[in-house]
Amino acid sequence: MSRSANPLGLARSVALGRLASAPPRYQRRWDQVSRAFRSSPARHAILSSEGFCAASAETAADIATALGPDVHVLITLRPMTGLLPSIWQQITREGNTDGYLSWLEDVLPATGPGHAMMRDFDPAHLLSVWGSAFGEDRVIFLCGDPRDRTAHLDATSELLGAPGALTLQPVRNASPSFAEIEVLRHANLARAAAGAVASAGPWQKVMRKAGRELGDHPTTSGGERVRLPRWAVERSNERTRRAVAALAASDALVVGDPEHLLADPQRYDAAVAVPTHVSVAVAGHVADVVARQAVAEFGEPAARRIRGLESRAALVQDAPAAPDGVPAREVVSTLVRRVVRRG
């Protein structure tokens, strides 16, 4: 019912209540997806995307109406020790300029300036939002062992009554090294210092894709990946324990052991050193990845124009000569060459 395994853009637009201001195709697509979900003859229909976690109580109620009755909400939980480094890296790819340690200081305290950013990952908040829309007894939380990559898939298959039905997809979804992410962040800083918006359109797309490729193809000299300092693990555990208590007091179903959401602070270093220098090899690798992504991003519009003109050229190959005696296909070929030179 969805064109991709994860309709992330559509889910975010729906969850944030932005369909009215989004391109019309988003509303049409949501109508198609929700209608297919409601009318599916299958024993189970699944609509899955982390984009739905951004929903408010109001938009969750709208989603409940669109999807119809007899729906359960399944929420997979990850330890904050893994979530926090991942979130910082993601927002850095989106144009963030905040340093890692200062960002942690902002988002971890309950009254910190960045606390709202973590709301969408807070089990107690998710319970409040989705429980109010669907009923707490229809909300299921999965707490799988983080060492087992198939734990959530296996648990979901069991809940569906189809053991083994869900398998891992061939996607690495790995993280770049700390040094590589710092290079990207300093590129955002340089752009901001020049007066440009680091989170604007094409730049954001290039950095997002570059970050993904850096994770999929890390350099051997890139160094360690981002980890939490011990104090951040301790604060994360405090928040997690409060959330687990809220789930235990609710009517929601918790599958797995909530202890999997906690981490042993002693397994983490007391402090984390932020990279300040990178090797020439790492700098060259990052520059190559960003440059290739930029060429691809800015070259694609021209390539689309060329393909369109080539398609038209194929249609007029056998067309009669133009009034001045020049064959129509030569006119189109000339236009294609001009677009190539401009691109």
mmCIF file of C-alpha atoms in Angstrom:
data_model
loop_
_atom_site.group_PDB
_atom_site.id
_atom_site.type_symbol
_atom_site.label_atom_id
_atom_site.label_comp_id
_atom_site.label_asym_id
_atom_site.label_seq_id
_atom_site.Cartn_x
_atom_site.Cartn_y
_atom_site.Cartn_z
ATOM 1 C CA MET A 1 0.000 0.000 0.000
ATOM 2 C CA SER A 2 3.061 2.219 0.182
ATOM 3 C CA ARG A 3 5.563 2.677 -2.633
ATOM 4 C CA SER A 4 8.474 2.229 -0.236
ATOM 5 C CA ALA A 5 9.252 0.218 2.883
ATOM 6 C CA ASN A 6 9.181 3.416 4.926
ATOM 7 C CA PRO A 7 6.941 6.290 3.707
ATOM 8 C CA LEU A 8 8.902 8.694 5.914
ATOM 9 C CA GLY A 9 8.057 11.988 4.200
ATOM 10 C CA LEU A 10 4.364 11.181 4.047
ATOM 11 C CA ALA A 11 4.277 9.981 7.664
ATOM 12 C CA ARG A 12 5.987 13.151 8.915
ATOM 13 C CA SER A 13 3.585 15.375 7.006
ATOM 14 C CA VAL A 14 0.597 13.534 8.465
ATOM 15 C CA ALA A 15 2.012 13.416 12.008
ATOM 16 C CA LEU A 16 2.930 17.104 12.017
ATOM 17 C CA GLY A 17 -0.422 18.172 10.547
ATOM 18 C CA ARG A 18 1.219 19.635 7.447
ATOM 19 C CA LEU A 19 -0.882 18.006 4.743
ATOM 20 C CA ALA A 20 -2.776 21.236 4.121
ATOM 21 C CA SER A 21 0.451 23.100 3.303
ATOM 22 C CA ALA A 22 2.196 20.173 1.583
ATOM 23 C CA PRO A 23 2.059 19.567 -2.189
ATOM 24 C CA PRO A 24 -1.366 18.162 -3.208
ATOM 25 C CA ARG A 25 0.200 14.810 -4.055
ATOM 26 C CA TYR A 26 0.827 14.219 -0.337
ATOM 27 C CA GLN A 27 -2.871 14.492 0.507
ATOM 28 C CA ARG A 28 -3.760 12.242 -2.434
ATOM 29 C CA ARG A 29 -1.148 9.713 -1.370
ATOM 30 C CA TRP A 30 -2.342 9.703 2.251
ATOM 31 C CA ASP A 31 -5.918 9.180 1.058
ATOM 32 C CA GLN A 32 -4.747 6.236 -1.050
ATOM 33 C CA VAL A 33 -2.629 4.690 1.710
ATOM 34 C CA SER A 34 -5.237 5.064 4.458
ATOM 35 C CA ARG A 35 -8.002 3.769 2.180
ATOM 36 C CA ALA A 36 -5.907 0.736 1.212
ATOM 37 C CA PHE A 37 -5.193 0.104 4.897
ATOM 38 C CA ARG A 38 -8.877 0.277 5.879
ATOM 39 C CA SER A 39 -10.079 -1.905 3.024
ATOM 40 C CA SER A 40 -7.266 -4.458 2.952
ATOM 41 C CA PRO A 41 -8.629 -8.037 2.759
ATOM 42 C CA ALA A 42 -5.456 -9.351 4.415
ATOM 43 C CA ARG A 43 -5.581 -10.802 7.914
ATOM 44 C CA HIS A 44 -3.143 -8.098 8.993
ATOM 45 C CA ALA A 45 -2.198 -4.802 7.356
ATOM 46 C CA ILE A 46 0.913 -2.908 8.525
ATOM 47 C CA LEU A 47 1.719 0.760 8.042
ATOM 48 C CA SER A 48 5.132 1.503 9.489
ATOM 49 C CA SER A 49 7.332 4.595 9.763
ATOM 50 C CA GLU A 50 9.209 6.364 12.549
ATOM 51 C CA GLY A 51 7.782 9.553 11.081
ATOM 52 C CA PHE A 52 4.536 8.875 12.950
ATOM 53 C CA CYS A 53 6.338 9.392 16.280
ATOM 54 C CA ALA A 54 6.150 13.150 15.729
ATOM 55 C CA ALA A 55 2.353 13.102 16.081
ATOM 56 C CA SER A 56 0.510 15.225 18.611
ATOM 57 C CA ALA A 57 -2.641 14.036 20.361
ATOM 58 C CA GLU A 58 -4.676 15.930 17.751
ATOM 59 C CA THR A 59 -2.957 14.482 14.687
ATOM 60 C CA ALA A 60 -2.917 10.993 16.242
ATOM 61 C CA ALA A 61 -6.706 11.270 16.559
ATOM 62 C CA ASP A 62 -6.887 12.222 12.869
ATOM 63 C CA ILE A 63 -4.745 9.205 12.003
ATOM 64 C CA ALA A 64 -7.032 6.951 14.062
ATOM 65 C CA THR A 65 -10.035 8.242 12.110
ATOM 66 C CA ALA A 66 -8.290 7.743 8.770
ATOM 67 C CA LEU A 67 -7.158 4.185 9.517
ATOM 68 C CA GLY A 68 -10.465 2.982 10.925
ATOM 69 C CA PRO A 69 -11.353 0.668 13.833
ATOM 70 C CA ASP A 70 -9.595 -2.448 15.136
ATOM 71 C CA VAL A 71 -6.104 -0.950 14.865
ATOM 72 C CA HIS A 72 -3.204 -1.557 17.227
ATOM 73 C CA VAL A 73 -0.229 0.771 17.583
ATOM 74 C CA LEU A 74 3.117 -1.004 17.817
ATOM 75 C CA ILE A 75 6.053 1.054 19.128
ATOM 76 C CA THR A 76 9.596 -0.320 19.190
ATOM 77 C CA LEU A 77 11.847 1.095 21.890
ATOM 78 C CA ARG A 78 15.612 1.508 21.735
ATOM 79 C CA PRO A 79 17.998 2.321 24.595
ATOM 80 C CA MET A 80 18.738 6.029 24.799
ATOM 81 C CA THR A 81 22.431 5.177 24.845
ATOM 82 C CA GLY A 82 22.080 4.256 21.190
ATOM 83 C CA LEU A 83 19.453 6.830 20.290
ATOM 84 C CA LEU A 84 21.270 9.945 21.471
ATOM 85 C CA PRO A 85 24.422 9.608 19.324
ATOM 86 C CA SER A 86 22.243 8.627 16.365
ATOM 87 C CA ILE A 87 19.935 11.637 16.737
ATOM 88 C CA TRP A 88 22.851 14.074 16.997
ATOM 89 C CA GLN A 89 24.388 12.638 13.850
ATOM 90 C CA GLN A 90 21.072 12.828 11.997
ATOM 91 C CA ILE A 91 20.455 16.473 12.855
ATOM 92 C CA THR A 92 24.058 17.327 11.953
ATOM 93 C CA ARG A 93 23.384 15.904 8.503
ATOM 94 C CA GLU A 94 20.353 18.200 8.423
ATOM 95 C CA GLY A 95 22.432 21.321 9.105
ATOM 96 C CA ASN A 96 22.955 21.324 12.890
ATOM 97 C CA THR A 97 25.992 23.225 14.143
ATOM 98 C CA ASP A 98 25.793 22.352 17.869
ATOM 99 C CA GLY A 99 28.734 20.410 19.284
ATOM 100 C CA TYR A 100 27.994 16.922 20.594
ATOM 101 C CA LEU A 101 28.671 17.472 24.297
ATOM 102 C CA SER A 102 26.873 20.825 24.490
ATOM 103 C CA TRP A 103 23.924 19.277 22.650
ATOM 104 C CA LEU A 104 23.742 16.480 25.233
ATOM 105 C CA GLU A 105 23.724 19.078 28.006
ATOM 106 C CA ASP A 106 20.729 20.722 26.306
ATOM 107 C CA VAL A 107 18.562 17.666 25.633
ATOM 108 C CA LEU A 108 19.099 15.435 28.667
ATOM 109 C CA PRO A 109 17.885 17.596 31.579
ATOM 110 C CA ALA A 110 14.083 17.675 31.926
ATOM 111 C CA THR A 111 14.233 21.468 31.863
ATOM 112 C CA GLY A 112 17.008 21.760 29.270
ATOM 113 C CA PRO A 113 16.507 24.038 26.248
ATOM 114 C CA GLY A 114 16.565 21.048 23.892
ATOM 115 C CA HIS A 115 14.396 18.731 25.985
ATOM 116 C CA ALA A 116 11.467 18.981 23.546
ATOM 117 C CA MET A 117 13.619 17.416 20.845
ATOM 118 C CA MET A 118 13.602 14.117 22.769
ATOM 119 C CA ARG A 119 9.863 14.114 23.347
ATOM 120 C CA ASP A 120 9.150 11.988 20.273
ATOM 121 C CA PHE A 121 11.394 9.266 21.700
ATOM 122 C CA ASP A 122 9.963 9.325 25.229
ATOM 123 C CA PRO A 123 7.846 6.185 25.889
ATOM 124 C CA ALA A 124 5.646 8.048 28.383
ATOM 125 C CA HIS A 125 4.899 10.776 25.820
ATOM 126 C CA LEU A 126 4.183 8.226 23.103
ATOM 127 C CA LEU A 127 1.850 6.381 25.448
ATOM 128 C CA SER A 128 -0.055 9.597 26.160
ATOM 129 C CA VAL A 129 -0.393 10.531 22.467
ATOM 130 C CA TRP A 130 -1.315 7.173 20.977
ATOM 131 C CA GLY A 131 -3.180 5.903 24.031
ATOM 132 C CA SER A 132 -5.519 8.886 23.877
ATOM 133 C CA ALA A 133 -6.225 8.260 20.184
ATOM 134 C CA PHE A 134 -6.512 4.466 20.077
ATOM 135 C CA GLY A 135 -6.859 3.470 23.734
ATOM 136 C CA GLU A 136 -3.994 2.373 25.970
ATOM 137 C CA ASP A 137 -5.031 -1.261 25.656
ATOM 138 C CA ARG A 138 -4.315 -1.050 21.920
ATOM 139 C CA VAL A 139 -0.783 0.267 22.315
ATOM 140 C CA ILE A 140 2.075 -2.262 22.345
ATOM 141 C CA PHE A 141 5.681 -1.477 23.276
ATOM 142 C CA LEU A 142 8.530 -3.768 22.219
ATOM 143 C CA CYS A 143 11.669 -3.871 24.367
ATOM 144 C CA GLY A 144 14.025 -6.213 22.540
ATOM 145 C CA ASP A 145 17.586 -7.097 23.435
ATOM 146 C CA PRO A 146 19.730 -4.489 21.585
ATOM 147 C CA ARG A 147 22.382 -7.147 20.978
ATOM 148 C CA ASP A 148 19.893 -9.128 18.888
ATOM 149 C CA ARG A 149 19.203 -7.312 15.580
ATOM 150 C CA THR A 150 16.192 -9.525 14.856
ATOM 151 C CA ALA A 151 14.551 -9.245 18.289
ATOM 152 C CA HIS A 152 11.897 -6.691 17.285
ATOM 153 C CA LEU A 153 11.167 -8.416 13.993
ATOM 154 C CA ASP A 154 10.794 -11.791 15.702
ATOM 155 C CA ALA A 155 8.490 -10.344 18.378
ATOM 156 C CA THR A 156 6.365 -8.578 15.756
ATOM 157 C CA SER A 157 6.072 -11.787 13.717
ATOM 158 C CA GLU A 158 4.910 -13.633 16.820
ATOM 159 C CA LEU A 159 2.308 -10.960 17.556
ATOM 160 C CA LEU A 160 1.023 -11.307 13.995
ATOM 161 C CA GLY A 161 0.750 -15.064 14.419
ATOM 162 C CA ALA A 162 3.265 -15.590 11.625
ATOM 163 C CA PRO A 163 6.647 -16.598 13.130
ATOM 164 C CA GLY A 164 9.553 -15.808 10.864
ATOM 165 C CA ALA A 165 7.459 -13.673 8.510
ATOM 166 C CA LEU A 166 9.591 -10.547 8.990
ATOM 167 C CA THR A 167 13.295 -10.556 8.126
ATOM 168 C CA LEU A 168 16.118 -8.029 8.118
ATOM 169 C CA GLN A 169 16.431 -5.902 5.018
ATOM 170 C CA PRO A 170 19.826 -5.639 3.269
ATOM 171 C CA VAL A 171 20.449 -2.109 4.537
ATOM 172 C CA ARG A 172 23.524 -1.296 6.621
ATOM 173 C CA ASN A 173 22.214 1.930 8.165
ATOM 174 C CA ALA A 174 25.595 2.315 9.845
ATOM 175 C CA SER A 175 27.063 5.442 11.416
ATOM 176 C CA PRO A 176 30.113 7.424 10.282
ATOM 177 C CA SER A 177 33.011 7.904 12.634
ATOM 178 C CA PHE A 178 32.988 10.766 15.134
ATOM 179 C CA ALA A 179 35.749 12.511 13.156
ATOM 180 C CA GLU A 180 33.797 12.299 9.878
ATOM 181 C CA ILE A 181 30.636 13.705 11.461
ATOM 182 C CA GLU A 182 32.698 16.523 12.966
ATOM 183 C CA VAL A 183 33.974 17.379 9.483
ATOM 184 C CA LEU A 184 30.374 17.646 8.268
ATOM 185 C CA ARG A 185 29.436 19.781 11.285
ATOM 186 C CA HIS A 186 32.314 22.165 10.616
ATOM 187 C CA ALA A 187 31.164 22.420 7.017
ATOM 188 C CA ASN A 188 27.790 23.546 8.404
ATOM 189 C CA LEU A 189 29.588 26.026 10.649
ATOM 190 C CA ALA A 190 31.565 27.426 7.723
ATOM 191 C CA ARG A 191 28.395 27.790 5.690
ATOM 192 C CA ALA A 192 26.638 29.541 8.560
ATOM 193 C CA ALA A 193 29.633 31.876 9.050
ATOM 194 C CA ALA A 194 29.334 32.836 5.392
ATOM 195 C CA GLY A 195 25.750 33.906 6.039
ATOM 196 C CA ALA A 196 24.076 30.922 4.360
ATOM 197 C CA VAL A 197 21.451 28.667 5.916
ATOM 198 C CA ALA A 198 22.985 25.258 6.558
ATOM 199 C CA SER A 199 19.583 23.537 6.693
ATOM 200 C CA ALA A 200 18.403 24.875 3.332
ATOM 201 C CA GLY A 201 17.234 22.621 0.472
ATOM 202 C CA PRO A 202 20.051 21.290 -1.742
ATOM 203 C CA TRP A 203 22.767 21.663 0.905
ATOM 204 C CA GLN A 204 20.718 19.635 3.359
ATOM 205 C CA LYS A 205 20.065 16.919 0.787
ATOM 206 C CA VAL A 206 23.745 16.660 -0.089
ATOM 207 C CA MET A 207 24.838 16.449 3.556
ATOM 208 C CA ARG A 208 22.157 13.906 4.388
ATOM 209 C CA LYS A 209 23.210 11.628 1.543
ATOM 210 C CA ALA A 210 26.891 12.161 2.284
ATOM 211 C CA GLY A 211 26.376 11.139 5.910
ATOM 212 C CA ARG A 212 24.587 7.987 4.807
ATOM 213 C CA GLU A 213 27.377 7.049 2.398
ATOM 214 C CA LEU A 214 30.059 7.736 5.006
ATOM 215 C CA GLY A 215 28.309 5.285 7.303
ATOM 216 C CA ASP A 216 28.024 2.643 4.599
ATOM 217 C CA HIS A 217 31.650 3.039 3.500
ATOM 218 C CA PRO A 218 33.741 4.095 6.520
ATOM 219 C CA THR A 219 37.472 4.675 6.248
ATOM 220 C CA THR A 220 39.763 2.412 8.225
ATOM 221 C CA SER A 221 41.513 5.511 9.629
ATOM 222 C CA GLY A 222 38.319 7.327 10.586
ATOM 223 C CA GLY A 223 38.551 6.507 14.282
ATOM 224 C CA GLU A 224 35.871 5.676 16.841
ATOM 225 C CA ARG A 225 32.159 6.154 16.405
ATOM 226 C CA VAL A 226 30.181 8.513 18.637
ATOM 227 C CA ARG A 227 29.570 7.219 22.165
ATOM 228 C CA LEU A 228 28.006 8.665 25.284
ATOM 229 C CA PRO A 229 30.091 9.813 28.246
ATOM 230 C CA ARG A 230 29.259 8.110 31.541
ATOM 231 C CA TRP A 231 27.324 11.074 32.965
ATOM 232 C CA ALA A 232 24.998 11.024 29.955
ATOM 233 C CA VAL A 233 24.361 7.295 30.422
ATOM 234 C CA GLU A 234 23.411 7.900 34.059
ATOM 235 C CA ARG A 235 20.970 10.664 33.106
ATOM 236 C CA SER A 236 19.542 8.525 30.329
ATOM 237 C CA ASN A 237 18.918 5.704 32.789
ATOM 238 C CA GLU A 238 17.061 8.085 35.096
ATOM 239 C CA ARG A 239 14.707 9.163 32.319
ATOM 240 C CA THR A 240 14.236 5.595 31.159
ATOM 241 C CA ARG A 241 13.274 4.356 34.613
ATOM 242 C CA ARG A 242 10.583 7.033 34.871
ATOM 243 C CA ALA A 243 9.234 6.048 31.466
ATOM 244 C CA VAL A 244 9.208 2.340 32.306
ATOM 245 C CA ALA A 245 7.268 3.073 35.486
ATOM 246 C CA ALA A 246 4.666 4.967 33.441
ATOM 247 C CA LEU A 247 4.267 2.014 31.073
ATOM 248 C CA ALA A 248 3.926 -0.430 33.972
ATOM 249 C CA ALA A 249 1.118 1.678 35.455
ATOM 250 C CA SER A 250 -0.785 1.804 32.150
ATOM 251 C CA ASP A 251 -2.998 -0.610 30.215
ATOM 252 C CA ALA A 252 -0.449 -0.852 27.400
ATOM 253 C CA LEU A 253 1.133 -4.203 26.560
ATOM 254 C CA VAL A 254 4.901 -4.343 27.070
ATOM 255 C CA VAL A 255 6.641 -7.143 25.181
ATOM 256 C CA GLY A 256 10.170 -8.018 26.217
ATOM 257 C CA ASP A 257 12.236 -6.885 29.165
ATOM 258 C CA PRO A 258 12.320 -3.107 29.883
ATOM 259 C CA GLU A 259 15.720 -3.671 31.491
ATOM 260 C CA HIS A 260 17.056 -3.855 27.931
ATOM 261 C CA LEU A 261 16.474 -0.096 27.733
ATOM 262 C CA LEU A 262 19.038 0.547 30.485
ATOM 263 C CA ALA A 263 22.824 0.548 30.198
ATOM 264 C CA ASP A 264 25.670 -0.041 32.636
ATOM 265 C CA PRO A 265 27.406 3.343 33.103
ATOM 266 C CA GLN A 266 30.632 1.623 34.097
ATOM 267 C CA ARG A 267 31.005 0.283 30.562
ATOM 268 C CA TYR A 268 31.324 3.846 29.272
ATOM 269 C CA ASP A 269 34.240 6.232 29.551
ATOM 270 C CA ALA A 270 33.967 9.016 32.108
ATOM 271 C CA ALA A 271 34.617 11.571 29.372
ATOM 272 C CA VAL A 272 34.462 11.665 25.594
ATOM 273 C CA ALA A 273 37.077 13.519 23.582
ATOM 274 C CA VAL A 274 35.676 15.409 20.607
ATOM 275 C CA PRO A 275 37.963 15.026 17.560
ATOM 276 C CA THR A 276 39.744 18.246 16.654
ATOM 277 C CA HIS A 277 42.010 16.924 13.889
ATOM 278 C CA VAL A 278 41.607 14.401 11.088
ATOM 279 C CA SER A 279 44.104 12.723 8.815
ATOM 280 C CA VAL A 280 44.565 13.772 5.221
ATOM 281 C CA ALA A 281 43.042 10.427 4.226
ATOM 282 C CA VAL A 282 39.846 11.069 6.190
ATOM 283 C CA ALA A 283 39.558 14.663 4.945
ATOM 284 C CA GLY A 284 40.005 13.499 1.362
ATOM 285 C CA HIS A 285 37.431 10.732 1.784
ATOM 286 C CA VAL A 286 34.811 13.116 3.209
ATOM 287 C CA ALA A 287 35.523 15.711 0.498
ATOM 288 C CA ASP A 288 35.141 13.062 -2.204
ATOM 289 C CA VAL A 289 31.820 11.816 -0.825
ATOM 290 C CA VAL A 290 30.352 15.317 -0.437
ATOM 291 C CA ALA A 291 31.553 16.401 -3.876
ATOM 292 C CA ARG A 292 30.078 13.364 -5.605
ATOM 293 C CA GLN A 293 26.756 13.821 -3.828
ATOM 294 C CA ALA A 294 26.707 17.515 -4.779
ATOM 295 C CA VAL A 295 27.392 16.724 -8.438
ATOM 296 C CA ALA A 296 24.630 14.123 -8.407
ATOM 297 C CA GLU A 297 22.174 16.473 -6.690
ATOM 298 C CA PHE A 298 22.743 19.428 -8.990
ATOM 299 C CA GLY A 299 23.239 17.373 -12.108
ATOM 300 C CA GLU A 300 19.986 15.431 -11.813
ATOM 301 C CA PRO A 301 17.659 18.299 -12.918
ATOM 302 C CA ALA A 302 19.705 18.765 -16.091
ATOM 303 C CA ALA A 303 19.735 15.019 -16.655
ATOM 304 C CA ARG A 304 15.953 14.927 -16.345
ATOM 305 C CA ARG A 305 15.630 17.717 -18.903
ATOM 306 C CA ILE A 306 17.939 15.878 -21.263
ATOM 307 C CA ARG A 307 15.989 12.631 -20.914
ATOM 308 C CA GLY A 308 12.765 14.510 -21.613
ATOM 309 C CA LEU A 309 14.168 16.126 -24.738
ATOM 310 C CA GLU A 310 15.600 12.814 -25.906
ATOM 311 C CA SER A 311 12.163 11.224 -25.512
ATOM 312 C CA ARG A 312 10.646 13.984 -27.604
ATOM 313 C CA ALA A 313 13.408 13.589 -30.158
ATOM 314 C CA ALA A 314 12.541 9.921 -30.531
ATOM 315 C CA LEU A 315 8.930 10.855 -31.285
ATOM 316 C CA VAL A 316 9.847 13.255 -34.069
ATOM 317 C CA GLN A 317 12.638 11.305 -35.751
ATOM 318 C CA ASP A 318 10.518 10.684 -38.794
ATOM 319 C CA ALA A 319 8.735 14.026 -38.739
ATOM 320 C CA PRO A 320 8.736 16.094 -41.965
ATOM 321 C CA ALA A 321 11.215 18.904 -42.427
ATOM 322 C CA ALA A 322 10.662 22.224 -40.712
ATOM 323 C CA PRO A 323 9.502 25.146 -42.890
ATOM 324 C CA ASP A 324 13.078 26.274 -43.463
ATOM 325 C CA GLY A 325 14.059 22.817 -44.707
ATOM 326 C CA VAL A 326 15.849 21.670 -41.508
ATOM 327 C CA PRO A 327 14.686 18.193 -40.334
ATOM 328 C CA ALA A 328 12.818 18.360 -37.005
ATOM 329 C CA ARG A 329 15.073 15.747 -35.413
ATOM 330 C CA GLU A 330 18.110 17.959 -36.074
ATOM 331 C CA VAL A 331 16.365 20.845 -34.302
ATOM 332 C CA VAL A 332 15.719 18.692 -31.231
ATOM 333 C CA SER A 333 19.249 17.264 -31.280
ATOM 334 C CA THR A 334 20.629 20.793 -31.234
ATOM 335 C CA LEU A 335 18.462 21.636 -28.236
ATOM 336 C CA VAL A 336 19.686 18.532 -26.402
ATOM 337 C CA ARG A 337 23.332 19.465 -27.023
ATOM 338 C CA ARG A 338 22.704 22.973 -25.683
ATOM 339 C CA VAL A 339 21.129 21.599 -22.507
ATOM 340 C CA VAL A 340 24.095 19.254 -22.060
ATOM 341 C CA ARG A 341 26.519 22.155 -22.331
ATOM 342 C CA ARG A 342 24.475 24.261 -19.876
ATOM 343 C CA GLY A 343 24.193 21.344 -17.417
#
